[in-house]
Every structure is written in structure tokens, then in C-alpha cells.
PDB file of C-alpha atoms in Angstrom:
ATOM      1  CA  MET N   1     103.445  96.950 116.916  1.00 74.00           C
ATOM      2  CA  VAL N   2     100.409  99.221 117.304  1.00 87.00           C
ATOM      3  CA  THR N   3      97.315  97.033 117.511  1.00 92.00           C
ATOM      4  CA  LEU N   4      93.540  97.298 117.667  1.00 93.00           C
ATOM      5  CA  SER N   5      93.736  96.666 121.417  1.00 96.00           C
ATOM      6  CA  GLN N   6      95.841  99.818 121.751  1.00 97.00           C
ATOM      7  CA  LEU N   7      93.249 101.650 119.687  1.00 98.00           C
ATOM      8  CA  ALA N   8      90.610 100.459 122.154  1.00 98.00           C
ATOM      9  CA  GLN N   9      92.743 101.890 124.959  1.00 98.00           C
ATOM     10  CA  LEU N  10      92.946 105.214 123.125  1.00 98.00           C
ATOM     11  CA  LYS N  11      89.155 105.280 122.871  1.00 98.00           C
ATOM     12  CA  ARG N  12      88.869 104.660 126.613  1.00 98.00           C
ATOM     13  CA  GLU N  13      91.272 107.511 127.305  1.00 98.00           C
ATOM     14  CA  THR N  14      89.293 109.951 125.178  1.00 98.00           C
ATOM     15  CA  ARG N  15      86.104 108.926 126.970  1.00 98.00           C
ATOM     16  CA  GLU N  16      87.816 109.871 130.221  1.00 98.00           C
ATOM     17  CA  LEU N  17      88.745 113.235 128.723  1.00 98.00           C
ATOM     18  CA  ASP N  18      85.101 113.655 127.779  1.00 98.00           C
ATOM     19  CA  LYS N  19      84.047 113.052 131.384  1.00 98.00           C
ATOM     20  CA  VAL N  20      86.627 115.463 132.748  1.00 98.00           C
ATOM     21  CA  PHE N  21      86.055 118.359 130.363  1.00 98.00           C
ATOM     22  CA  LEU N  22      82.609 118.093 128.801  1.00 97.00           C
ATOM     23  CA  LYS N  23      80.355 116.694 131.504  1.00 94.00           C
ATOM     24  CA  SER N  24      79.784 120.090 133.126  1.00 92.00           C
ATOM     25  CA  VAL N  25      79.394 122.060 129.887  1.00 95.00           C
ATOM     26  CA  LEU N  26      75.692 122.853 129.595  1.00 91.00           C
ATOM     27  CA  GLY N  27      75.694 125.559 126.930  1.00 88.00           C
ATOM     28  CA  GLN N  28      74.096 124.755 123.578  1.00 90.00           C
ATOM     29  CA  PRO N  29      74.076 126.751 120.354  1.00 91.00           C
ATOM     30  CA  PRO N  30      73.178 129.460 119.668  1.00 90.00           C
ATOM     31  CA  THR N  31      73.701 130.452 123.321  1.00 91.00           C
ATOM     32  CA  PRO N  32      77.330 131.599 123.780  1.00 92.00           C
ATOM     33  CA  LEU N  33      79.411 129.452 126.084  1.00 93.00           C
ATOM     34  CA  ALA N  34      80.789 130.865 129.297  1.00 93.00           C
ATOM     35  CA  PHE N  35      84.561 131.352 129.245  1.00 92.00           C
ATOM     36  CA  ALA N  36      85.174 128.302 131.466  1.00 94.00           C
ATOM     37  CA  GLU N  37      82.915 126.169 129.269  1.00 95.00           C
ATOM     38  CA  GLU N  38      84.640 127.270 126.088  1.00 93.00           C
ATOM     39  CA  ALA N  39      88.028 126.542 127.629  1.00 94.00           C
ATOM     40  CA  ALA N  40      86.862 123.063 128.668  1.00 96.00           C
ATOM     41  CA  VAL N  41      85.590 122.177 125.194  1.00 96.00           C
ATOM     42  CA  CYS N  42      88.779 123.449 123.576  1.00 96.00           C
ATOM     43  CA  ALA N  43      90.896 121.491 126.063  1.00 96.00           C
ATOM     44  CA  PHE N  44      88.990 118.310 125.242  1.00 98.00           C
ATOM     45  CA  LEU N  45      89.532 118.740 121.515  1.00 98.00           C
ATOM     46  CA  VAL N  46      93.191 119.725 121.752  1.00 97.00           C
ATOM     47  CA  LEU N  47      94.103 116.901 124.158  1.00 98.00           C
ATOM     48  CA  SER N  48      92.141 114.325 122.174  1.00 99.00           C
ATOM     49  CA  HIS N  49      93.770 115.525 118.968  1.00 99.00           C
ATOM     50  CA  GLY N  50      97.185 115.163 120.593  1.00 98.00           C
ATOM     51  CA  ALA N  51      96.416 111.600 121.671  1.00 98.00           C
ATOM     52  CA  VAL N  52      95.205 110.695 118.180  1.00 99.00           C
ATOM     53  CA  GLU N  53      98.287 112.267 116.603  1.00 98.00           C
ATOM     54  CA  GLU N  54     100.606 110.296 118.893  1.00 98.00           C
ATOM     55  CA  PHE N  55      98.757 107.078 118.076  1.00 98.00           C
ATOM     56  CA  VAL N  56      99.053 107.633 114.323  1.00 98.00           C
ATOM     57  CA  GLU N  57     102.738 108.503 114.541  1.00 98.00           C
ATOM     58  CA  ALA N  58     103.394 105.450 116.726  1.00 98.00           C
ATOM     59  CA  ALA N  59     101.670 103.234 114.163  1.00 98.00           C
ATOM     60  CA  PHE N  60     103.969 104.452 111.393  1.00 96.00           C
ATOM     61  CA  LYS N  61     107.087 104.307 113.572  1.00 95.00           C
ATOM     62  CA  ASP N  62     106.272 100.699 114.420  1.00 93.00           C
ATOM     63  CA  TYR N  63     105.732  99.915 110.744  1.00 91.00           C
ATOM     64  CA  VAL N  64     109.146 101.316 109.837  1.00 90.00           C
ATOM     65  CA  GLN N  65     110.737  99.394 112.705  1.00 89.00           C
ATOM     66  CA  LYS N  66     109.101  96.218 111.430  1.00 85.00           C
ATOM     67  CA  CYS N  67     110.580  96.811 107.984  1.00 82.00           C
ATOM     68  CA  PHE N  68     114.067  96.525 109.437  1.00 78.00           C
ATOM     69  CA  THR N  69     113.747  93.642 111.869  1.00 73.00           C
ATOM     70  CA  LEU N  70     115.345  91.176 109.493  1.00 54.00           C
ATOM     71  CA  ASN N  71     118.931  90.917 108.376  1.00 47.00           C
ATOM     72  CA  SER N  72     120.033  93.593 105.904  1.00 48.00           C
ATOM     73  CA  ARG N  73     119.966  91.044 103.098  1.00 50.00           C
ATOM     74  CA  GLN N  74     116.424  89.974 103.909  1.00 51.00           C
ATOM     75  CA  LEU N  75     114.584  93.293 103.927  1.00 50.00           C
ATOM     76  CA  LEU N  76     110.873  92.681 104.199  1.00 51.00           C
ATOM     77  CA  ASN N  77     109.404  94.566 101.275  1.00 56.00           C
ATOM     78  CA  ARG N  78     109.567  97.283  98.675  1.00 59.00           C
ATOM     79  CA  ALA N  79     108.867  99.950 101.292  1.00 65.00           C
ATOM     80  CA  SER N  80     112.080  99.021 103.111  1.00 70.00           C
ATOM     81  CA  HIS N  81     114.153  99.857 100.063  1.00 64.00           C
ATOM     82  CA  LEU N  82     112.385 103.193  99.569  1.00 70.00           C
ATOM     83  CA  ILE N  83     112.968 104.125 103.207  1.00 76.00           C
ATOM     84  CA  MET N  84     116.637 103.235 102.819  1.00 68.00           C
ATOM     85  CA  ILE N  85     116.945 105.538  99.819  1.00 66.00           C
ATOM     86  CA  GLN N  86     115.588 108.427 101.893  1.00 74.00           C
ATOM     87  CA  PHE N  87     117.729 107.923 104.979  1.00 72.00           C
ATOM     88  CA  ALA N  88     120.844 106.046 103.861  1.00 64.00           C
ATOM     89  CA  ALA N  89     122.907 109.216 103.449  1.00 66.00           C
ATOM     90  CA  ASP N  90     122.011 110.474 106.938  1.00 66.00           C
ATOM     91  CA  ALA N  91     122.727 107.052 108.399  1.00 60.00           C
ATOM     92  CA  ALA N  92     126.076 106.880 106.638  1.00 57.00           C
ATOM     93  CA  VAL N  93     127.089 110.269 108.043  1.00 58.00           C
ATOM     94  CA  ALA N  94     126.067 109.175 111.538  1.00 54.00           C
ATOM     95  CA  LEU N  95     128.016 105.959 111.102  1.00 50.00           C
ATOM     96  CA  GLU N  96     131.167 107.878 110.243  1.00 54.00           C
ATOM     97  CA  GLN N  97     130.905 109.558 113.638  1.00 54.00           C
ATOM     98  CA  THR N  98     130.749 106.280 115.538  1.00 56.00           C
ATOM     99  CA  ARG N  99     132.973 103.268 115.888  1.00 57.00           C
ATOM    100  CA  SER N 100     131.089 100.014 115.651  1.00 52.00           C
ATOM    101  CA  SER N 101     132.035  96.389 115.105  1.00 48.00           C
ATOM    102  CA  VAL N 102     128.671  95.779 113.416  1.00 44.00           C
ATOM    103  CA  PRO N 103     128.927  95.257 109.627  1.00 43.00           C
ATOM    104  CA  ARG N 104     128.402  98.588 107.857  1.00 49.00           C
ATOM    105  CA  ASP N 105     125.199  97.584 106.008  1.00 55.00           C
ATOM    106  CA  ASP N 106     123.579  96.274 109.171  1.00 65.00           C
ATOM    107  CA  ALA N 107     124.677  99.318 111.176  1.00 65.00           C
ATOM    108  CA  VAL N 108     123.157 101.720 108.656  1.00 68.00           C
ATOM    109  CA  ILE N 109     119.901  99.772 108.610  1.00 72.00           C
ATOM    110  CA  ARG N 110     119.654  99.837 112.399  1.00 75.00           C
ATOM    111  CA  MET N 111     119.824 103.624 112.312  1.00 81.00           C
ATOM    112  CA  VAL N 112     117.018 104.104 109.798  1.00 82.00           C
ATOM    113  CA  PRO N 113     114.015 103.700 112.171  1.00 88.00           C
ATOM    114  CA  ALA N 114     115.490 106.290 114.538  1.00 88.00           C
ATOM    115  CA  LEU N 115     116.081 108.640 111.621  1.00 88.00           C
ATOM    116  CA  TYR N 116     112.467 108.230 110.513  1.00 92.00           C
ATOM    117  CA  GLU N 117     111.301 109.052 114.026  1.00 94.00           C
ATOM    118  CA  ARG N 118     113.511 112.138 114.228  1.00 92.00           C
ATOM    119  CA  LYS N 119     113.240 113.543 110.713  1.00 91.00           C
ATOM    120  CA  ILE N 120     109.626 112.628 109.883  1.00 94.00           C
ATOM    121  CA  CYS N 121     107.687 112.196 113.134  1.00 96.00           C
ATOM    122  CA  GLY N 122     109.783 114.710 115.027  1.00 95.00           C
ATOM    123  CA  THR N 123     108.964 117.455 112.536  1.00 95.00           C
ATOM    124  CA  ASN N 124     105.321 116.484 112.109  1.00 95.00           C
ATOM    125  CA  ASN N 125     102.679 118.608 113.792  1.00 95.00           C
ATOM    126  CA  GLY N 126      99.115 117.519 113.245  1.00 97.00           C
ATOM    127  CA  VAL N 127      96.833 115.086 111.459  1.00 99.00           C
ATOM    128  CA  ARG N 128      95.835 117.143 108.432  1.00 98.00           C
ATOM    129  CA  THR N 129      96.109 115.376 105.086  1.00 99.00           C
ATOM    130  CA  HIS N 130      99.559 116.809 104.373  1.00 98.00           C
ATOM    131  CA  ASN N 131     100.754 115.556 107.773  1.00 98.00           C
ATOM    132  CA  ILE N 132      99.512 112.038 107.071  1.00 99.00           C
ATOM    133  CA  LYS N 133     101.021 112.072 103.584  1.00 98.00           C
ATOM    134  CA  LYS N 134     104.386 112.970 105.107  1.00 96.00           C
ATOM    135  CA  LEU N 135     104.201 109.958 107.430  1.00 97.00           C
ATOM    136  CA  VAL N 136     103.076 107.654 104.620  1.00 96.00           C
ATOM    137  CA  THR N 137     105.644 108.601 101.993  1.00 93.00           C
ATOM    138  CA  GLY N 138     108.398 108.813 104.596  1.00 91.00           C
ATOM    139  CA  ALA N 139     107.638 105.188 105.444  1.00 91.00           C
ATOM    140  CA  GLY N 140     108.172 104.193 101.813  1.00 88.00           C
ATOM    141  CA  LEU N 141     104.484 103.569 101.163  1.00 92.00           C
ATOM    142  CA  VAL N 142     102.566 104.541  98.034  1.00 92.00           C
ATOM    143  CA  TRP N 143     100.335 107.491  98.845  1.00 96.00           C
ATOM    144  CA  ASP N 144      97.748 106.725  96.145  1.00 97.00           C
ATOM    145  CA  LYS N 145      97.170 103.245  97.537  1.00 97.00           C
ATOM    146  CA  PHE N 146      96.996 104.473 101.112  1.00 98.00           C
ATOM    147  CA  GLU N 147      94.637 107.271 100.084  1.00 98.00           C
ATOM    148  CA  ASN N 148      92.380 104.774  98.324  1.00 98.00           C
ATOM    149  CA  ASP N 149      92.302 102.267 101.193  1.00 98.00           C
ATOM    150  CA  CYS N 150      92.082 104.801 104.033  1.00 98.00           C
ATOM    151  CA  SER N 151      90.172 107.681 102.441  1.00 99.00           C
ATOM    152  CA  GLU N 152      87.601 107.948 105.232  1.00 99.00           C
ATOM    153  CA  ALA N 153      90.301 107.943 107.898  1.00 99.00           C
ATOM    154  CA  ILE N 154      92.190 110.674 106.048  1.00 99.00           C
ATOM    155  CA  ALA N 155      89.044 112.806 105.798  1.00 99.00           C
ATOM    156  CA  ALA N 156      88.146 112.326 109.468  1.00 99.00           C
ATOM    157  CA  LEU N 157      91.658 113.174 110.634  1.00 99.00           C
ATOM    158  CA  ASP N 158      91.803 116.212 108.375  1.00 99.00           C
ATOM    159  CA  ALA N 159      88.527 117.512 109.806  1.00 99.00           C
ATOM    160  CA  LEU N 160      89.789 117.007 113.362  1.00 99.00           C
ATOM    161  CA  GLY N 161      93.104 118.668 112.569  1.00 98.00           C
ATOM    162  CA  ALA N 162      91.469 121.614 110.845  1.00 97.00           C
ATOM    163  CA  ARG N 163      89.146 122.299 113.774  1.00 97.00           C
ATOM    164  CA  ARG N 164      91.982 121.963 116.270  1.00 96.00           C
ATOM    165  CA  GLY N 165      93.958 124.549 114.318  1.00 93.00           C
ATOM    166  CA  ASP N 166      90.943 126.815 114.197  1.00 92.00           C
ATOM    167  CA  ILE N 167      90.105 126.768 117.894  1.00 88.00           C
ATOM    168  CA  ALA N 168      93.755 126.926 118.949  1.00 75.00           C
ATOM    169  CA  HIS N 169      93.971 130.395 117.448  1.00 70.00           C
ATOM    170  CA  SER N 170      90.469 131.750 118.045  1.00 65.00           C
ATOM    171  CA  SER N 171      89.258 132.821 121.453  1.00 58.00           C
ATOM    172  CA  ALA N 172      85.832 134.328 121.992  1.00 53.00           C
ATOM    173  CA  ALA N 173      87.476 137.761 122.018  1.00 55.00           C
ATOM    174  CA  ASN N 174      89.138 137.099 118.664  1.00 57.00           C
ATOM    175  CA  ARG N 175      85.846 135.958 117.154  1.00 50.00           C
ATOM    176  CA  ALA N 176      84.172 139.139 118.343  1.00 51.00           C
ATOM    177  CA  ALA N 177      86.968 141.250 116.888  1.00 51.00           C
ATOM    178  CA  THR N 178      86.707 139.527 113.500  1.00 48.00           C
ATOM    179  CA  GLY N 179      82.950 139.572 113.335  1.00 48.00           C
ATOM    180  CA  GLY N 180      82.544 135.929 114.330  1.00 47.00           C
ATOM    181  CA  VAL N 181      84.575 134.478 111.461  1.00 42.00           C
ATOM    182  CA  SER N 182      85.572 131.488 113.601  1.00 58.00           C
ATOM    183  CA  LYS N 183      82.644 129.376 114.755  1.00 83.00           C
ATOM    184  CA  ALA N 184      82.370 128.598 118.459  1.00 89.00           C
ATOM    185  CA  LEU N 185      83.016 124.966 119.372  1.00 94.00           C
ATOM    186  CA  TYR N 186      80.318 123.138 121.340  1.00 96.00           C
ATOM    187  CA  PRO N 187      80.516 119.694 122.988  1.00 97.00           C
ATOM    188  CA  LYS N 188      78.456 117.914 120.322  1.00 96.00           C
ATOM    189  CA  GLU N 189      80.758 118.965 117.484  1.00 97.00           C
ATOM    190  CA  ALA N 190      83.897 118.242 119.508  1.00 98.00           C
ATOM    191  CA  ARG N 191      82.688 114.729 120.355  1.00 98.00           C
ATOM    192  CA  GLU N 192      81.705 114.013 116.766  1.00 98.00           C
ATOM    193  CA  LEU N 193      85.073 115.111 115.401  1.00 99.00           C
ATOM    194  CA  VAL N 194      87.007 113.000 117.890  1.00 99.00           C
ATOM    195  CA  ASN N 195      84.770 109.930 117.734  1.00 99.00           C
ATOM    196  CA  THR N 196      84.677 109.913 113.933  1.00 99.00           C
ATOM    197  CA  ALA N 197      88.468 110.034 113.773  1.00 99.00           C
ATOM    198  CA  LEU N 198      88.761 107.250 116.350  1.00 99.00           C
ATOM    199  CA  ALA N 199      86.276 105.086 114.458  1.00 98.00           C
ATOM    200  CA  GLU N 200      88.349 105.328 111.276  1.00 98.00           C
ATOM    201  CA  LEU N 201      91.792 104.673 112.772  1.00 98.00           C
ATOM    202  CA  SER N 202      91.308 100.912 112.491  1.00 98.00           C
ATOM    203  CA  ALA N 203      91.678 101.277 108.713  1.00 98.00           C
ATOM    204  CA  ILE N 204      95.188 102.672 109.169  1.00 98.00           C
ATOM    205  CA  VAL N 205      96.120  99.949 111.660  1.00 97.00           C
ATOM    206  CA  SER N 206      94.890  97.275 109.245  1.00 96.00           C
ATOM    207  CA  PHE N 207      96.665  98.872 106.283  1.00 96.00           C
ATOM    208  CA  LEU N 208     100.009  98.928 108.073  1.00 95.00           C
ATOM    209  CA  ALA N 209      99.548  95.351 109.294  1.00 92.00           C
ATOM    210  CA  SER N 210      99.002  94.071 105.762  1.00 87.00           C
ATOM    211  CA  PRO N 211     102.042  92.482 104.070  1.00 69.00           C
ATOM    212  CA  LYS N 212     100.855  93.698 100.643  1.00 67.00           C
ATOM    213  CA  HIS N 213     102.834  96.911 100.261  1.00 64.00           C
TER     214      HIS N 213
END
């Protein structure tokens, strides 16, 4: 299960990315960054975003796995039943294509975590609010409750995801061509986006660890 100690490791990894990519960037607004500096700042944000996205997806995958660690007649909670409703048909089709001595109910249940990983996490791409909602509802959780308990985490991730999408499609040349519609990314903003998201991830870890779903 994803834990706070793993979150601490993620924070250490992003600090290393900071050292690698941002240490040598000296440009400050409004002075335009050199091409190499801009590339370094963008690399830091994109790689940090990717690490955060993987962490969030892993947390939800582990939660779904936890929901199905007991016998099929002892499912842990309400979320387990909602996940089953979503993936039972796919699991049943997969089961028809295999020959197993495992009781049918148990065999279907064993397939569900892998189906969640493939159909939900495998098609997810980002940490914007709609991405997080997909992970939450796919895991059988109530979005309104998650949104209430983890509102600051959702906002921080959405801001990080939005900026990643912006800089991924806007080079200095593109900004010049569009009259500077996309704002240049400087180290201070990149650090703040990443660090704010990291600081709020503990709320998601705690939410998923709670038995009250």
C-alpha cells in the first residue's frame, strides 16, 4: 500500500530533479530565459508532474487491490461492490477465455484490480481534476466526499496539470508567434507548483487509508 514514507521518497526525488535542472537557471522575470534554461525548467516540471501522476495512480491501484484481498464473500466495503459492478462484465468475458480451477466468483474478483489498472489508470493522462475524478469514481469512491476531504489536493494537482499542459505545447517560438499568449515558466513558479502538489498528497494517502468509505 502507498504510504507516507513513499511520499517522502517522492519528495526527495523531486528535490534531486530540482538540483539537476534548476540549479543552473539564473534567469528571472521579466528577462527572457535562454533556450537551454527554458528547456531545463520545462523538463523539471514535466518530469516532476510525471512522478506525481505515477504516485497518485499507484495509490488508487493499491486501494483497489486492498478492496479485493479478502474472500469474495467478505468484500471489505461498499466501494468493492461498486468496483465489481463496473468491471464484472469485462472480468466474466476474460474468464470465459481461460480455464481455471478457481471458483468463478473468486476468479472474477481476482481480475478486477488488473482491469482497474488497465481500463482506468492505463487510459489516464494527467492530474487535472477530471483525471482525478476518473481514478476516484473508478475505484468505487464517492466523488463528493473525496472532493470535500481533499479539495486542496485536487486544486494543487489541477494547477500543476494545467501548467504542464501549457508548457508542453508552448515553446518560446510559439509564444512569440501568438503574441505571448502562453506565459514563460521560471524556476520559482515551477518549484511552487510541484511543492504545493507534493504537500497536499498526504490528504489523498490518508483518505484512501481510512476504512470509512
